[in-house]
Short mmCIF file of C-alpha atoms in Angstrom, two decimals:
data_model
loop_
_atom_site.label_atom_id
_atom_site.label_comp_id
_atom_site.label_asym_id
_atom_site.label_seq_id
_atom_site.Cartn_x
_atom_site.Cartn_y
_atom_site.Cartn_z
CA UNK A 1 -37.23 8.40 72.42
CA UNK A 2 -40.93 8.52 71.08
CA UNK A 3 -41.98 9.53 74.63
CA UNK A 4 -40.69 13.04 74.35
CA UNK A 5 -42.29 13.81 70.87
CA UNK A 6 -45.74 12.71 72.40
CA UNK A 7 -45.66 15.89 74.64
CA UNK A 8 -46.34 17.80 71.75
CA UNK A 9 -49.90 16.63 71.36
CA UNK A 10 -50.18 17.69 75.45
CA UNK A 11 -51.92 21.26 75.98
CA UNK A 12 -49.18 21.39 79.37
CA UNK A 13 -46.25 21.71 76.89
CA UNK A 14 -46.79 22.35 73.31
CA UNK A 15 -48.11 25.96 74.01
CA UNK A 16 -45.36 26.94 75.98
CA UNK A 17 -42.97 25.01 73.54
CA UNK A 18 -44.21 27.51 71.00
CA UNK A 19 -43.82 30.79 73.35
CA UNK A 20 -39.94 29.51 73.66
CA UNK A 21 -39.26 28.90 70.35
CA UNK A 22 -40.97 32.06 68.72
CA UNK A 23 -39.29 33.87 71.51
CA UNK A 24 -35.64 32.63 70.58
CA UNK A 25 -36.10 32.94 66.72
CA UNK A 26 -37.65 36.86 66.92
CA UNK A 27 -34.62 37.91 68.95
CA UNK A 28 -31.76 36.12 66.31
CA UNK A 29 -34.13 37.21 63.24
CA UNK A 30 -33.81 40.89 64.37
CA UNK A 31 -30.53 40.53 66.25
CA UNK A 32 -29.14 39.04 62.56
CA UNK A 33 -31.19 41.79 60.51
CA UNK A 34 -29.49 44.81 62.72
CA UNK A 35 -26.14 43.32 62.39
CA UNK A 36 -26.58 42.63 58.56
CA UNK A 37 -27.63 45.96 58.21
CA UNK A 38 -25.05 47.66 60.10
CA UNK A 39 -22.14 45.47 58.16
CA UNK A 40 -24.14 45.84 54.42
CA UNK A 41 -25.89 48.77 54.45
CA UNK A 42 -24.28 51.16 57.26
CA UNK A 43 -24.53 54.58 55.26
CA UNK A 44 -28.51 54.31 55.53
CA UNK A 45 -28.04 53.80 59.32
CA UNK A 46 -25.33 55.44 61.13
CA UNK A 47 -21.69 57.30 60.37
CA UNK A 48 -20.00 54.97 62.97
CA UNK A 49 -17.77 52.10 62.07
CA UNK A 50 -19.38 49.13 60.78
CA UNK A 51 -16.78 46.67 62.30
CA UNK A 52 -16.51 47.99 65.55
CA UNK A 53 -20.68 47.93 65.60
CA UNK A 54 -20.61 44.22 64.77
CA UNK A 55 -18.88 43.41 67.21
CA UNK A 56 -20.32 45.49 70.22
CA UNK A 57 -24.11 44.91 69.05
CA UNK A 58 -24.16 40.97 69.88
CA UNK A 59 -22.61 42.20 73.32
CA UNK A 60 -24.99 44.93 73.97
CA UNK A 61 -28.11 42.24 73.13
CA UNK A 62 -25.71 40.41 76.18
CA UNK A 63 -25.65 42.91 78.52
CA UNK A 64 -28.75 42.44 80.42
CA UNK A 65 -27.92 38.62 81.25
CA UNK A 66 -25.57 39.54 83.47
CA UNK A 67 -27.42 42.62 84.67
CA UNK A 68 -30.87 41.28 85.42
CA UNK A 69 -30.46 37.06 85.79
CA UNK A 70 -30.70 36.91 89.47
CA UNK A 71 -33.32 39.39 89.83
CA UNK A 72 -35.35 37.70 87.20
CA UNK A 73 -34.76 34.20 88.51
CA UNK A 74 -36.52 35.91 92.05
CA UNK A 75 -39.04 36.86 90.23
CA UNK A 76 -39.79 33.46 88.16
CA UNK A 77 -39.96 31.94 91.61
CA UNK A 78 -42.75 34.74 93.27
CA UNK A 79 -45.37 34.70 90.54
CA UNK A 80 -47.66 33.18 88.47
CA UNK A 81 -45.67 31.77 86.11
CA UNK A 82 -48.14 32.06 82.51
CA UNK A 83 -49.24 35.16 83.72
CA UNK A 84 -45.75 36.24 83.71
CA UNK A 85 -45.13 34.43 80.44
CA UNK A 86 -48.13 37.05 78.95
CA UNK A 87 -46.38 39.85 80.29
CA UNK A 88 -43.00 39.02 79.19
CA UNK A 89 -45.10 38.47 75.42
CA UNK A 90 -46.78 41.69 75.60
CA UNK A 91 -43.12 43.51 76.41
CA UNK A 92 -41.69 41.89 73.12
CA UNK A 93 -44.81 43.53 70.81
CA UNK A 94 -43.63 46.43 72.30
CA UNK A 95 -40.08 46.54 71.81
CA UNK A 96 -40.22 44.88 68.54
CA UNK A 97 -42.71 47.97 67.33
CA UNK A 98 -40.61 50.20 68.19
CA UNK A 99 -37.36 47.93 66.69
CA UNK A 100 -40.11 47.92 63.13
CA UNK A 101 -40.05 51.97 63.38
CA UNK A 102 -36.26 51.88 63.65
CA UNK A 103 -36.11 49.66 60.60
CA UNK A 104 -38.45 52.14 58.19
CA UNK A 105 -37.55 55.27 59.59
CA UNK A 106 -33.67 54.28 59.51
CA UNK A 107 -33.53 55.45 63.16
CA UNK A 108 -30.12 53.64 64.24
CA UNK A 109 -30.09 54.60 67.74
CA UNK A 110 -34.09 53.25 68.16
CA UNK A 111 -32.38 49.82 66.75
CA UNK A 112 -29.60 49.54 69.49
CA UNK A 113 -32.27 50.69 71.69
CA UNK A 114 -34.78 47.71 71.01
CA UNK A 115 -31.41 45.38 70.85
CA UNK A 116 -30.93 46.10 74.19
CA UNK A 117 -34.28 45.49 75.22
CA UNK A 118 -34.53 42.12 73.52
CA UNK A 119 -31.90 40.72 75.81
CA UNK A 120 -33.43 42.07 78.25
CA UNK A 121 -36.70 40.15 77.02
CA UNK A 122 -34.91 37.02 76.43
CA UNK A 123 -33.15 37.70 80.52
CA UNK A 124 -37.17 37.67 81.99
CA UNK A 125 -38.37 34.63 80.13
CA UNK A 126 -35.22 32.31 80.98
CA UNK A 127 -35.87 31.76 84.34
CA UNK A 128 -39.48 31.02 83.74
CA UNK A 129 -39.12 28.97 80.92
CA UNK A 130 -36.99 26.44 83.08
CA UNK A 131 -39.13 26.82 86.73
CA UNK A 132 -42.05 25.93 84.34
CA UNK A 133 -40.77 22.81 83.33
CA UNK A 134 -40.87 20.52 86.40
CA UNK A 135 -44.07 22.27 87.64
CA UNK A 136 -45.82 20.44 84.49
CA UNK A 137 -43.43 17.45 83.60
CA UNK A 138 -43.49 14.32 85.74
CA UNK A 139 -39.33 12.76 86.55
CA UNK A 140 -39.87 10.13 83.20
CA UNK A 141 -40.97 13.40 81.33
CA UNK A 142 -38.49 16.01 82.15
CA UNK A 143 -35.15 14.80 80.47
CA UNK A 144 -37.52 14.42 77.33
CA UNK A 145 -38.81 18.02 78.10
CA UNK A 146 -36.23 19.45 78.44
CA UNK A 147 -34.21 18.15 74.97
CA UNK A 148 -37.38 19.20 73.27
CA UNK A 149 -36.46 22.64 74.35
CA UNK A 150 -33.21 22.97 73.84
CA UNK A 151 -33.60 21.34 70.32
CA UNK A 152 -36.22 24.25 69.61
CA UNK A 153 -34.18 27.13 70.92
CA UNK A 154 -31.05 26.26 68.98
CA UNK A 155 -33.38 25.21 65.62
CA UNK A 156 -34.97 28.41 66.33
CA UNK A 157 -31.46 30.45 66.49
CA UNK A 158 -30.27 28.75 63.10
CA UNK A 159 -33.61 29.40 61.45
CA UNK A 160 -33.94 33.23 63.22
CA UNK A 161 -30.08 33.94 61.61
CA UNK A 162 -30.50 32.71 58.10
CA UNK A 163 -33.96 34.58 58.30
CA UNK A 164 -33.01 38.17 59.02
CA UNK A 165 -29.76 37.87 56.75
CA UNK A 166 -32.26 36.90 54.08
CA UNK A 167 -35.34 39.25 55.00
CA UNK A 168 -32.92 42.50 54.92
CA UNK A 169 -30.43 41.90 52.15
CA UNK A 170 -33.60 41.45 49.73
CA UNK A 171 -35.02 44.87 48.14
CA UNK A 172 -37.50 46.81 50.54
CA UNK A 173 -35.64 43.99 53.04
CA UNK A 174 -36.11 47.09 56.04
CA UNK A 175 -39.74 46.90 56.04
CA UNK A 176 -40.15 43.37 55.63
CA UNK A 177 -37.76 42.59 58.43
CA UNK A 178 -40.05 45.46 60.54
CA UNK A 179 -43.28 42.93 59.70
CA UNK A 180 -41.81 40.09 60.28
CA UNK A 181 -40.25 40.83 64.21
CA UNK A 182 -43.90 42.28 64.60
CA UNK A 183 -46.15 39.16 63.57
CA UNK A 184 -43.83 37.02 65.22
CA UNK A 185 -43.69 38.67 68.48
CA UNK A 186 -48.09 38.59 68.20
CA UNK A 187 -47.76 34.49 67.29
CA UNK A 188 -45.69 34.48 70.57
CA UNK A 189 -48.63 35.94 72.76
CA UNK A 190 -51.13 33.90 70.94
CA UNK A 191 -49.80 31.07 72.49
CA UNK A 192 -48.82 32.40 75.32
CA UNK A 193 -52.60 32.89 76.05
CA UNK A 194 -52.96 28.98 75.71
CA UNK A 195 -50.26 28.69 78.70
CA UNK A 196 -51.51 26.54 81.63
CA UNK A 197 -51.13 28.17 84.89
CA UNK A 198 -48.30 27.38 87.02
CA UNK A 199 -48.30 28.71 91.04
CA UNK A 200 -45.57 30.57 92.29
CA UNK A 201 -42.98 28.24 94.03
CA UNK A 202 -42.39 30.99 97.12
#
């Protein structure tokens, strides 16, 4: 069991471990924040009905999984795979400034907007995050690898849902939640920069 916790200390995984899990706990911190909002607070966002918005935001952030998988699983397998990593970063500072703009300006339909584009975010780096894997892992490493990612992604759903319920029900908790999805998307590229490269597999 030891072995897997090893890869940490390894430059070939504990960047991209990082990307992953900073990836998966921006899109729950805002996801939660929006939603909190919308049920707590809907009369500084938006006339429409708080219920029904609760339950067709989580299926908007949704959407684009079963719009864009395949496409984005072609495209894991045709490029570079940290350059695409970067990319995917550098899309998720943009979408989460414009989600921090929503969030001061009380601009609901800038919110469902960003929502959307998060799962769309979350749709391009799936793919990649599991072709990079076995491109970097020998056989006795993989299993390990792989647990220590999907430990990550589900710590970093827990953590990114207690977080933005937390962030926006607190006074001023907009503009905080807006600086938080912002500095967390810029850790994401940081480490993304530290990436090892991975060819394209076709």
């Amino acid at each position: 069991m030891s072995n897997q916790f090893t890869l940490m200390r390894e430059k070939r995984f504990r960047p991209f471990f990082f990307v992953q899990f900073l990836g998966a706990f921006n899109d729950n911190l805002f996801k939660t924040a929006l939603i909190t909002l919308v049920v707590f607070q809907s009369t500084t966002l938006t006339t429409l009905n708080p219920s029904m918005l609760a339950t067709l935001l989580p299926g908007l952030f949704i959407l684009p999984f079963f719009l864009f998988s395949a496409t984005s699983g072609q495209i894991a397998d045709k490029f570079e795979k940290s350059s695409l990593m970067r990319l995917v970063k550098v899309f998720e500072i943009g979408i989460m400034t414009l989600a921090a703009l929503g969030f001061v300006f009380h601009i609901f339909w800038v919110l469902v907007l960003a929502l959307f584009l998060m799962g769309m975010h979350s749709t391009l780096f799936g793919p990649v995050k599991y072709a990079y894997l076995p491109q970097h892992l020998n056989m006795r490493e993989l299993v390990g690898g792989n647990g220590m990612v999907e430990m990550g992604t589900f710590l970093a759903i827990l953590l990114g849902q207690i977080g933005g319920a937390w962030l926006v029900m607190n006074s001023g908790g907009e503009r905080w939640a807006a600086l938080a999805v912002v500095l967390f998307a810029l850790l994401g590229y940081f480490f993304s920069r530290q990436v090892p490269q991975s060819p394209a597999a076709d």
